[in-house]
CSV table of C-alpha atoms and ligand atoms in Angstrom, one decimal:
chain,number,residue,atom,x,y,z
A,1,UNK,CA,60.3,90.9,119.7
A,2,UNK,CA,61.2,91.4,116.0
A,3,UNK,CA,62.9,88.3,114.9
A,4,UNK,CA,66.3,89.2,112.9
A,5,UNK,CA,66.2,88.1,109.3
A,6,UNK,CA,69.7,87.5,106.4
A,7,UNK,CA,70.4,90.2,104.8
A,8,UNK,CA,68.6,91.5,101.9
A,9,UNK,CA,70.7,89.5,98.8
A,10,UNK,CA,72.1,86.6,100.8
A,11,UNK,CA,70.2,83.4,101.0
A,12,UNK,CA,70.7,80.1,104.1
A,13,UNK,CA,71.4,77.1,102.2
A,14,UNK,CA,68.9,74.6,104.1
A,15,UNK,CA,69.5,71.0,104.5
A,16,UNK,CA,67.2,69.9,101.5
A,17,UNK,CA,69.5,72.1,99.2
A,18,UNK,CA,73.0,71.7,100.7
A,19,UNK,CA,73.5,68.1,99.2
A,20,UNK,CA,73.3,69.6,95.6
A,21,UNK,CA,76.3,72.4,96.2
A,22,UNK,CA,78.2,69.0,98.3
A,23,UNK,CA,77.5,67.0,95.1
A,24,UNK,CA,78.4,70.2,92.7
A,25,UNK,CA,81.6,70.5,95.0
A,26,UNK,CA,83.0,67.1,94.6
A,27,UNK,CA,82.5,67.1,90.9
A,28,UNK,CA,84.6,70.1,90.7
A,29,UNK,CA,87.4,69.3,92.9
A,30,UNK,CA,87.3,65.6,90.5
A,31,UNK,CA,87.3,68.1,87.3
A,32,UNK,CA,89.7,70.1,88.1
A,33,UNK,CA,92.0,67.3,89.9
A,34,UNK,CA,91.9,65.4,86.1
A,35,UNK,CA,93.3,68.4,84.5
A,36,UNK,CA,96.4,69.1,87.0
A,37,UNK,CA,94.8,72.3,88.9
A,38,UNK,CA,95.7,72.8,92.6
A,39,UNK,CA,93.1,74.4,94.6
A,40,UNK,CA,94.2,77.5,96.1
A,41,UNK,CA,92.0,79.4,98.9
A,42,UNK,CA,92.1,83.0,99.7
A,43,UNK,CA,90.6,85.7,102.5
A,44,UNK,CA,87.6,86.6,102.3
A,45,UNK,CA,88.3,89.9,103.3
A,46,UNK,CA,91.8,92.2,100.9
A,47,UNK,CA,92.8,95.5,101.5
A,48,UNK,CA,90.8,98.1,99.2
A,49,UNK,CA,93.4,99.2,97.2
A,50,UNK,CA,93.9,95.3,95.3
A,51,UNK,CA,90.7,96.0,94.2
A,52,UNK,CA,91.1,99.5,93.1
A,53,UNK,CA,94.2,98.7,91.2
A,54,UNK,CA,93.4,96.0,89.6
A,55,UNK,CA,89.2,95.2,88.5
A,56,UNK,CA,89.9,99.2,88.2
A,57,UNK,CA,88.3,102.2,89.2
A,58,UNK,CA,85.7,103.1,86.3
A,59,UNK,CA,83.9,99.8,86.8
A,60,UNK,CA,80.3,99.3,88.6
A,61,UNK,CA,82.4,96.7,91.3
A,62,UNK,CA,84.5,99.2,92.4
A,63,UNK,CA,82.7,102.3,92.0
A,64,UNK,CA,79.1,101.7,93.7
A,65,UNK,CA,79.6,97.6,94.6
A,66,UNK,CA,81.9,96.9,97.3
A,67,UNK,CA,81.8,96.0,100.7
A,68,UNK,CA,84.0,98.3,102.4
A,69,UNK,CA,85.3,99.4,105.8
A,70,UNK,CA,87.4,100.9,108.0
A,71,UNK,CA,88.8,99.1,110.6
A,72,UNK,CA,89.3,99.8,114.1
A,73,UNK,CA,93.2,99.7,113.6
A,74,UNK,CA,92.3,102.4,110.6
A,75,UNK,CA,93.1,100.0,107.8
A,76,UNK,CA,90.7,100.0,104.8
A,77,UNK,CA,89.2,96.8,103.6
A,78,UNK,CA,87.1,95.2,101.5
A,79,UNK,CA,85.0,92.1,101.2
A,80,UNK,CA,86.5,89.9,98.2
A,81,UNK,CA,84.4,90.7,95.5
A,82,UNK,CA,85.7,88.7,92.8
A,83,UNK,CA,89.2,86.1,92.4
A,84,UNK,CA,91.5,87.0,89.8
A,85,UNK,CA,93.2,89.9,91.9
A,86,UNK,CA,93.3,88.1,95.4
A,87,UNK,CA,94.8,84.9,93.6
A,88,UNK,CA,96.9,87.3,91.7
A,89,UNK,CA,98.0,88.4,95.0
A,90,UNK,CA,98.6,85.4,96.9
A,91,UNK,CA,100.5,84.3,93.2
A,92,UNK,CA,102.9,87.3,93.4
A,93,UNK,CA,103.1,86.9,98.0
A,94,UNK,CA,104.3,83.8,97.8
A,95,UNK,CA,106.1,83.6,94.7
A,96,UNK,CA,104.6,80.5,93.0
A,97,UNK,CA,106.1,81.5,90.4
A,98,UNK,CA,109.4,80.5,91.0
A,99,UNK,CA,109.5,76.9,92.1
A,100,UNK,CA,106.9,76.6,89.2
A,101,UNK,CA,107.2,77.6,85.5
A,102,UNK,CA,103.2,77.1,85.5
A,103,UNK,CA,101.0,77.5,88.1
A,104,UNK,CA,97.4,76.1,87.3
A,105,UNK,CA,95.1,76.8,90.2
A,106,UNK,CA,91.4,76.5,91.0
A,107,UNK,CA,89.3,77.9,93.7
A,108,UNK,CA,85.4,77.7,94.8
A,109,UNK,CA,84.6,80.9,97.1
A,110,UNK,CA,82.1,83.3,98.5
A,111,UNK,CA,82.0,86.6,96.7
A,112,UNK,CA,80.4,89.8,98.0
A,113,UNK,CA,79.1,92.4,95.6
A,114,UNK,CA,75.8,95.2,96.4
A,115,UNK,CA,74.0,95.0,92.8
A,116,UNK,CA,70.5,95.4,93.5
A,117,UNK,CA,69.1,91.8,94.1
A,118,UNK,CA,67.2,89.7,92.0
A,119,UNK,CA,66.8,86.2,90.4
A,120,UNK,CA,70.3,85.3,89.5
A,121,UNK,CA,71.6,87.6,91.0
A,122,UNK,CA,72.9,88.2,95.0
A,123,UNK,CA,74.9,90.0,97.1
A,124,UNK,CA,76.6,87.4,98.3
A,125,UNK,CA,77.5,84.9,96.0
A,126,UNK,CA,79.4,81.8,95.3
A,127,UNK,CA,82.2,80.9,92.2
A,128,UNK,CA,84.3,78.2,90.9
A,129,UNK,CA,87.0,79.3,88.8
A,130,UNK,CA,90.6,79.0,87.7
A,131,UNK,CA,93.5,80.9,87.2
A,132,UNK,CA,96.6,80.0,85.2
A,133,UNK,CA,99.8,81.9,85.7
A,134,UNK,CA,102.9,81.1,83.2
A,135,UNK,CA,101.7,80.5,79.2
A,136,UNK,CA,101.0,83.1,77.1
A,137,UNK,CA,100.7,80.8,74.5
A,138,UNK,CA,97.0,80.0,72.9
A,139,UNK,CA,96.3,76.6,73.8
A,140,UNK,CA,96.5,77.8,77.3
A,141,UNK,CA,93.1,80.0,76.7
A,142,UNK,CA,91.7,76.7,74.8
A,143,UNK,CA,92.2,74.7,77.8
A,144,UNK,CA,90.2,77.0,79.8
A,145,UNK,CA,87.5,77.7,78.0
A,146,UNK,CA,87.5,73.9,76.9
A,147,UNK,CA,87.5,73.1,80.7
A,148,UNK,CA,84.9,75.5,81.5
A,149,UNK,CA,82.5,74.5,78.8
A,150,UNK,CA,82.7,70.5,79.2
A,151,UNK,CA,82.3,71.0,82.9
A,152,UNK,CA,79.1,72.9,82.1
A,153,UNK,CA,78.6,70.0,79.8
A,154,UNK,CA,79.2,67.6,82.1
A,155,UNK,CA,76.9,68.7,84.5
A,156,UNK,CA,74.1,68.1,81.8
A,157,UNK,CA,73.5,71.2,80.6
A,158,UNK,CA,72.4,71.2,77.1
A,159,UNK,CA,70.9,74.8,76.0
A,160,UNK,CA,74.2,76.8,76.3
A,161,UNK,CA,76.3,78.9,74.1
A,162,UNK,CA,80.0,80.0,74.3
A,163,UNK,CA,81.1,83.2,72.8
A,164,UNK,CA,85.0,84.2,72.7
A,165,UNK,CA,86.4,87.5,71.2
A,166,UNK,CA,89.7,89.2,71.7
A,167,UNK,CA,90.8,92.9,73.0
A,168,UNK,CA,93.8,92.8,71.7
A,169,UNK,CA,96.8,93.8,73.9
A,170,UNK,CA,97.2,97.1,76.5
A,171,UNK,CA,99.1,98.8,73.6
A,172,UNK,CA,97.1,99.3,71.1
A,173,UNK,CA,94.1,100.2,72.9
A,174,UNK,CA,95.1,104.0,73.6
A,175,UNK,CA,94.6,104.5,70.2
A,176,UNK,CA,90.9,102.7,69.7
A,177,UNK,CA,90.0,104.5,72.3
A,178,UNK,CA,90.6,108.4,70.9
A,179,UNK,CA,89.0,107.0,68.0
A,180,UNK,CA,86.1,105.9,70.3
A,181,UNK,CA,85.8,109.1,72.8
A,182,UNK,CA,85.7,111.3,69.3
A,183,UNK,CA,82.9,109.2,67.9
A,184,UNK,CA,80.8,109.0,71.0
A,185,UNK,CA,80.9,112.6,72.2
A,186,UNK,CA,78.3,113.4,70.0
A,187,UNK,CA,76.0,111.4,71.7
A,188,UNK,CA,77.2,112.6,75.2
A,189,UNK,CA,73.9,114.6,75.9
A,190,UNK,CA,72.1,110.7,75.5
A,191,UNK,CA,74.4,109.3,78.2
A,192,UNK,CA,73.8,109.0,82.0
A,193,UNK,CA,76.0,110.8,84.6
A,194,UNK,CA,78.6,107.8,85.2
A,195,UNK,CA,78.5,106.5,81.4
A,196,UNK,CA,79.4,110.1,80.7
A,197,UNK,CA,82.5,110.0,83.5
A,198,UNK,CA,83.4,106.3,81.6
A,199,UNK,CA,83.2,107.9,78.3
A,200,UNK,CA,85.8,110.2,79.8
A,201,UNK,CA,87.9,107.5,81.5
A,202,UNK,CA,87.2,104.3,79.9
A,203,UNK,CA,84.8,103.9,76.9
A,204,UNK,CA,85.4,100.5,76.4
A,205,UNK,CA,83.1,100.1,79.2
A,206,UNK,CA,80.4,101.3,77.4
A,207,UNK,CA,79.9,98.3,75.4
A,208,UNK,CA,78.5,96.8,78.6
A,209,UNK,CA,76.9,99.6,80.3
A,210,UNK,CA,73.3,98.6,82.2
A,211,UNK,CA,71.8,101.5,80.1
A,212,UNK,CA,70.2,100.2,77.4
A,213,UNK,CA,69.8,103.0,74.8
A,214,UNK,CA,74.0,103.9,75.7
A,215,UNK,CA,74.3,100.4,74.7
A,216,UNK,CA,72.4,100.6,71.8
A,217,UNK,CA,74.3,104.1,70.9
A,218,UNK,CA,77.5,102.4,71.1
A,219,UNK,CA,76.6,99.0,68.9
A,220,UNK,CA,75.0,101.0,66.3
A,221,UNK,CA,78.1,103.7,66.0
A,222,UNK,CA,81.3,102.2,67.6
A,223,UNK,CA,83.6,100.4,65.5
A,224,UNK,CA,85.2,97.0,67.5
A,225,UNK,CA,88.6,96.6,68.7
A,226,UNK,CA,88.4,93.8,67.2
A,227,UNK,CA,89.1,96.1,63.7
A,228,UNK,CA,92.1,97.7,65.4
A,229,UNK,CA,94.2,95.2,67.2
A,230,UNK,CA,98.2,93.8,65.9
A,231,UNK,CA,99.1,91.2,63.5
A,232,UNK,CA,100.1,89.1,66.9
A,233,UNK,CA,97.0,89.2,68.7
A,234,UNK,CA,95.2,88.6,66.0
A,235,UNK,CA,97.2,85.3,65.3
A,236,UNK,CA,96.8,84.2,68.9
A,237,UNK,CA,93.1,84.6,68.5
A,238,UNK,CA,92.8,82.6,65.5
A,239,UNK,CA,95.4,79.8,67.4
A,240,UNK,CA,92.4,79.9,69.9
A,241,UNK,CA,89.8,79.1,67.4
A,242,UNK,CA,91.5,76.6,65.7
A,243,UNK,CA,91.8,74.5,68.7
A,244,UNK,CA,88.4,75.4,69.7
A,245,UNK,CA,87.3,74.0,66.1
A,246,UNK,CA,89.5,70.6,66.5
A,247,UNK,CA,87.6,70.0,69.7
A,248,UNK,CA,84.7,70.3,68.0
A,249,UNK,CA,83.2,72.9,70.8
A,250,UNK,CA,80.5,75.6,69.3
A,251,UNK,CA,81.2,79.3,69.9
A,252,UNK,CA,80.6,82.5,68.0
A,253,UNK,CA,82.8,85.4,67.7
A,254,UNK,CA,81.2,88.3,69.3
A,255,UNK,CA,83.4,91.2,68.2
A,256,UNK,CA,80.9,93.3,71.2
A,257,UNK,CA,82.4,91.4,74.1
A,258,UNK,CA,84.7,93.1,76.0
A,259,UNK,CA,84.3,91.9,79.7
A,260,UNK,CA,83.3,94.2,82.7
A,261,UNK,CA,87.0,94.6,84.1
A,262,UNK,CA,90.0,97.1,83.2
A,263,UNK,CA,92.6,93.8,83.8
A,264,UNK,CA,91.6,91.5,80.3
A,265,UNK,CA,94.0,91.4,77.5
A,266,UNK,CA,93.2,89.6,74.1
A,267,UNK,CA,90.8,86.9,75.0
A,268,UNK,CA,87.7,87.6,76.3
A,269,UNK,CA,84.5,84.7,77.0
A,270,UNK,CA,81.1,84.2,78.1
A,271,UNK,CA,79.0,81.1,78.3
A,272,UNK,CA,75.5,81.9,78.8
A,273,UNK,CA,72.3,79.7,79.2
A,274,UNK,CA,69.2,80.2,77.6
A,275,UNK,CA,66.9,79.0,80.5
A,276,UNK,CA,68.0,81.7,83.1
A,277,UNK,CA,66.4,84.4,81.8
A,278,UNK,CA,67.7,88.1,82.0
A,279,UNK,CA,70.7,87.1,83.9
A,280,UNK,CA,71.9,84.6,81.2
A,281,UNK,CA,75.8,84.7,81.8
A,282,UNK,CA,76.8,81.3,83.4
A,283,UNK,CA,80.5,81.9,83.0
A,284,UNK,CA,83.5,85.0,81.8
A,285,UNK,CA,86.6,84.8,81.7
A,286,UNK,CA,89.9,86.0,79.1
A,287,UNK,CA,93.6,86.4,79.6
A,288,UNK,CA,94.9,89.0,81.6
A,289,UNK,CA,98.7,89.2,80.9
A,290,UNK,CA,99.5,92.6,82.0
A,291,UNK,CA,98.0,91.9,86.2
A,292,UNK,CA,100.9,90.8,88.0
A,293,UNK,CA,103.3,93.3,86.9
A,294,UNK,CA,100.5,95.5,87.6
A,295,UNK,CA,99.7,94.3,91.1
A,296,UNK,CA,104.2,94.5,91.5
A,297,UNK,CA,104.9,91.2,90.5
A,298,UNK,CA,107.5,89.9,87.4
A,299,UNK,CA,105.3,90.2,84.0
A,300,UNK,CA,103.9,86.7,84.0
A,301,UNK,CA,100.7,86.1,81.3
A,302,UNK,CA,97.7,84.5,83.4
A,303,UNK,CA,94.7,83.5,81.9
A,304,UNK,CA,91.3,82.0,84.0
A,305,UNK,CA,87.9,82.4,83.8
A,306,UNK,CA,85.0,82.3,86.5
A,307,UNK,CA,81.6,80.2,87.1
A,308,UNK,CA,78.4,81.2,89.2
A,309,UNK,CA,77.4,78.3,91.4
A,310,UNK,CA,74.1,79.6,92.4
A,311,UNK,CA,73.1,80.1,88.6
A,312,UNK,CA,74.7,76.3,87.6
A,313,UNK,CA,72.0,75.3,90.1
A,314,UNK,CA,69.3,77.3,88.8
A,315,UNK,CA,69.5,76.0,85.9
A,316,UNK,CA,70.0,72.2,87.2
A,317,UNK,CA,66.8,72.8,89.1
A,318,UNK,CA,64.4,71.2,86.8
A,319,UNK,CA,66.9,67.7,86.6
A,320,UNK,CA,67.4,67.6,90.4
A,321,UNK,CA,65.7,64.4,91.9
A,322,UNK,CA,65.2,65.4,95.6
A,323,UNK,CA,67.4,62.5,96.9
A,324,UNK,CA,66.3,60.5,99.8
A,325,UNK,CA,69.2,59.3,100.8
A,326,UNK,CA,68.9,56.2,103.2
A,327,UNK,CA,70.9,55.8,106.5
A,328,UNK,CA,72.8,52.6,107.6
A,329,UNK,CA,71.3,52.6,111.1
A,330,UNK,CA,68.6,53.9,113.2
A,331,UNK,CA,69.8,53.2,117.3
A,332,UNK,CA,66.8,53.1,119.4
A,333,UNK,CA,67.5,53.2,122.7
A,334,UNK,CA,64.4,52.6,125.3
A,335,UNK,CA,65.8,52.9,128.7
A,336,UNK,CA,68.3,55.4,130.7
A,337,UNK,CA,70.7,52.5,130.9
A,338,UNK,CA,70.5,52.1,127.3
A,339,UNK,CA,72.1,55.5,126.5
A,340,UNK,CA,75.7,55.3,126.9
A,341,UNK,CA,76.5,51.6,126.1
A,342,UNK,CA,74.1,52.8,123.2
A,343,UNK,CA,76.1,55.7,122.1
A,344,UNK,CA,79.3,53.4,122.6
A,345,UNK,CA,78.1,51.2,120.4
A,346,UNK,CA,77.1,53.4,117.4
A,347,UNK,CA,80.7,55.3,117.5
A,348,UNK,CA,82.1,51.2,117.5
A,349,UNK,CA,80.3,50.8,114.1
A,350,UNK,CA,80.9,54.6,112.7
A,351,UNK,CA,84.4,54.0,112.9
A,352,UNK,CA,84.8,49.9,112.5
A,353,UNK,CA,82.2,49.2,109.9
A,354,UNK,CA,82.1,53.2,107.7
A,355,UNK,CA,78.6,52.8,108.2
A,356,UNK,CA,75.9,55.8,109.0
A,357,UNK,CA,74.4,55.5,112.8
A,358,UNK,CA,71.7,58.1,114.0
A,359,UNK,CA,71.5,58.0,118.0
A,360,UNK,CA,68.1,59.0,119.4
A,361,UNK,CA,68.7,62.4,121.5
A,362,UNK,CA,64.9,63.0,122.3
A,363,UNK,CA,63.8,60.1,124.7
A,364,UNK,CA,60.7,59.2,122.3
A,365,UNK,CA,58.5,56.3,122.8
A,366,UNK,CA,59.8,53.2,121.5
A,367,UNK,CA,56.5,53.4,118.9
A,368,UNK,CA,58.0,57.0,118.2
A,369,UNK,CA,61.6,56.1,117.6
A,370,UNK,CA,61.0,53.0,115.2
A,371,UNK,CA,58.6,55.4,113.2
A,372,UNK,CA,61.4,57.8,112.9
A,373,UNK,CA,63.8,54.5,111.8
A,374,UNK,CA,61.3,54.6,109.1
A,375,UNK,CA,61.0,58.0,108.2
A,376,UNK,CA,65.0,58.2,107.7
A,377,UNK,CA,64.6,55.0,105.4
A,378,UNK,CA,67.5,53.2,107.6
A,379,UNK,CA,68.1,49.6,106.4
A,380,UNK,CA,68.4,48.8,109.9
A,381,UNK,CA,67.5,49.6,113.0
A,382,UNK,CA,69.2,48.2,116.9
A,383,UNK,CA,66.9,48.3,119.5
A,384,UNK,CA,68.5,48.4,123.7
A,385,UNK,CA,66.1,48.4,126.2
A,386,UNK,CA,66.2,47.1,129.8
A,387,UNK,CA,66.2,43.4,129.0
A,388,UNK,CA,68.7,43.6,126.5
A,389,UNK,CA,70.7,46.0,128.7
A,390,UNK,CA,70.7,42.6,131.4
A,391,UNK,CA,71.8,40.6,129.1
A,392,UNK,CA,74.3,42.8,127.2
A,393,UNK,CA,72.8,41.6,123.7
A,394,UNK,CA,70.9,44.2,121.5
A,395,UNK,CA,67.9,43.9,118.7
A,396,UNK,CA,68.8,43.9,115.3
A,397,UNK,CA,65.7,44.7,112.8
A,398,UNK,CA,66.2,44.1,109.4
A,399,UNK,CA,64.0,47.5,108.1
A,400,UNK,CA,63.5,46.2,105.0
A,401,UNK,CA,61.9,43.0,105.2
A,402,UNK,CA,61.2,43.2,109.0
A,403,UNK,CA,63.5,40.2,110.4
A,404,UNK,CA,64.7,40.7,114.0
A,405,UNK,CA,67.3,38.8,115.5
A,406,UNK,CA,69.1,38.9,119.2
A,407,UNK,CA,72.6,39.2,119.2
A,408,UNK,CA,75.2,39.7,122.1
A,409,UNK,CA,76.8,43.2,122.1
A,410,UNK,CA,80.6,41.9,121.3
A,411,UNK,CA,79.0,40.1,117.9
A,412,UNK,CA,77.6,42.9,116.5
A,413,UNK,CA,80.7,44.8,115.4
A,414,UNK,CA,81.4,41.8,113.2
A,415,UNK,CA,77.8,41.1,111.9
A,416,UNK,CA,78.3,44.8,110.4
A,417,UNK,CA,81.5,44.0,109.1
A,418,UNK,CA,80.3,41.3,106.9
A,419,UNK,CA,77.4,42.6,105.5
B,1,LIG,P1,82.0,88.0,86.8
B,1,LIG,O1,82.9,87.8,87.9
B,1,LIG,O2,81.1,89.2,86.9
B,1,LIG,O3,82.6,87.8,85.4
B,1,LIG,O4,80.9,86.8,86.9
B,1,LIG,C1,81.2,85.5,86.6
B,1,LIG,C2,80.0,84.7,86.9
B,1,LIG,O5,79.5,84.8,88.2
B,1,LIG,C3,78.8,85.2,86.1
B,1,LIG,O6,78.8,84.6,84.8
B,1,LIG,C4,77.6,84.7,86.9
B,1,LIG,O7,77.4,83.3,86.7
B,1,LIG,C5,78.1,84.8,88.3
B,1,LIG,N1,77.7,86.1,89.0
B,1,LIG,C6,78.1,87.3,88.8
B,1,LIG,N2,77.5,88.2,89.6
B,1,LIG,C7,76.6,87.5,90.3
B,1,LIG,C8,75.6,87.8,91.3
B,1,LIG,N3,75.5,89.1,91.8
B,1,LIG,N4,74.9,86.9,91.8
B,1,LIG,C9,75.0,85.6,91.4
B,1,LIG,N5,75.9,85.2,90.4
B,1,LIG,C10,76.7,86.1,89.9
């Protein structure tokens, strides 16, 4: 019989890799923790429509990327394929907003998106992120991109690069973009059916279109929005900068970036690393003040930005130092009899003495169990066979420097305790 494999774009975590995304875990939970942000978790499945109102219509997520269904009760869902709009949504549900002027909020989550698979990129996918709903005031986009870029730091990263730009608000955009449709038409004949229909719908998303020579089109002809947005954006920007400057954090201004979804206003940034190849992008994020009025909530500003897991640990590869983590204590138990006062034992030192105790389950050899006690690098092992078992005592091996002692079963709680 044919023996069912993951999906094409998924991947199994195995044992030898799970400790790294544990490890990766706690160190964002501590991150986020030390800057005030509450972790928030959502569905993993949203009705359609968030999706379609909010990342927007004319984008490669919604139009060709989403997991969708029908279900049975006729409802259509979808498969979360990015944060902002479900947090937006649980935000706006439960009205954080009102017993909280600012909500700061963090999640790490499964995404599900069907791009066409390669290295760096899946289909289903992991993030950490935050969102921040309440300032609209720029040191609230410098916090973020601060956060996001010492974490990155933190991690030991070295060989990345942060670039920030702004899109200016909703209102002025209507005009950019006439000027934008007028300019690019002429080159409509170069374009490919769907950047045609964008170029129609929304041309900003042009500046990151997969089609290379449309890109190339629109950096060598378009002018930036950059040129184009108000006095006030424009000051909030350079609020941005200044406190990036103060913290002494490196960026560029690309005037090109404008983010793959219809929801950013002003800020818009990317940190990318130069050791994952093709799919460089480590990090995007921006302000997106105009969402939960959008999505039917008050007008709050919200700002946040999201991380790939799977590419932070692509490019953490190369430090990783395969850990072999010892165990506390290898029970080897030699006899039937041995099993349960065993087994009570072991859960006795678990929960009295916090200490790691593996139970053999497979009957081995006594040869075969103490060579497993080895292979697991426990500092000790405690062996109960039929003598010990008449005597209610129990072997204790010192692994390491191979001294054994004989101890009565009701001392041996204690002998743990004190080391
Ligand atoms: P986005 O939500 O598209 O702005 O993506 C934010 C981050 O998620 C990117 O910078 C990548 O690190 C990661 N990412 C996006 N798409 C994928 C994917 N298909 N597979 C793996 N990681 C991804």
């Amino acid at each position: 019989m044919n023996k069912i494999r993951n999906i094409k774009g998924t991947k199994d975590l195995l044992p030898d890799t799970t400790f790294i995304w544990q490890e990766l875990e706690e160190k964002i939970h501590h991150f986020n923790q030390q800057f005030g942000y509450k972790e928030i978790r959502t569905p993993a499945f949203e009705e359609s429509d968030l999706f379609k109102r909010s990342v927007g219509s004319e984008t490669d997520i919604v139009n060709k990327e989403m997991y969708s269904w029908i279900d049975q009760g006729g409802n259509n869902l979808t498969l979360k394929p990015e944060l902002t709009a479900p947090v937006t949504r649980a935000y706006i549900q439960h009205e954080l907003g009102k017993s909280n002027p600012i909500n700061k909020l963090y999640y790490i989550d499964a995404l599900f998106r069907r791009e066409r698979p390669q290295k760096g990129r899946q289909r289903q996918f992991h993030q950490f992120g935050v969102e921040v709903f309440g300032s609209k005031f720029p040191e609230q986009d410098a916090e973020i991109i601060i956060m996001a870029f010492t974490f990155l730091q933190s991690l030991g990263l070295d060989d990345i690069s942060l670039e920030i730009n702004t899109i200016g608000s909703k209102s002025i955009r209507g005009a950019y973009i006439t000027i934008l449709q007028d300019l690019l038409n002429k080159y409509r004949q170069d374009f490919s059916a769907i950047d045609k229909q964008r170029l129609d719908k929304n041309p900003l998303r042009l500046f990151d279109s997969k089609d290379l020579k449309c890109r190339e089109i629109v950096n060598e002809t378009a002018p930036t929005i950059y040129d184009y947005i108000s006095k006030e954006d424009r000051l909030h920007f350079d609020n941005v900068c200044s406190i990036l400057n103060d913290s002494g954090i490196q960026y560029t201004h690309n005037q090109k970036l404008v983010r793959g979804l219809d929801y950013y206003t002003r800020t818009t940034f990317e940190i990318k690393s130069s050791s994952l190849g093709s799919q460089d992008a480590l990090c995007g994020g921006g302000r997106y003040d105009e969402l939960v009025e959008q999505l039917g909530g008050t007008s709050t500003p919200a700002v946040g930005f999201a991380a790939g897991i799977e590419r932070i640990i692509m490019t953490l590869e190369n430090q990783i130092q395969r850990s072999h983590k010892s165990i506390d204590i290898f029970m080897i138990l030699i006899s039937s009899d041995a099993l349960s006062p065993g087994m009570n034992l072991a859960n006795n030192i678990r929960n009295k003495c916090n200490l790691s105790v593996i139970t053999e389950t497979l009957r081995r050899s006594m040869r075969s169990q103490m060579r497993e006690a080895n292979r697991l690098n426990a500092n000790y092992s405690i062996i109960i066979g039929e003598d010990e078992i008449k005597s209610n005592t129990a072997i204790i091996k010192n692994m390491q420097n191979g001294e054994q002692i004989n101890m009565d079963m009701d001392k041996i709680i204690n002998y743990f305790i004190k080391g």
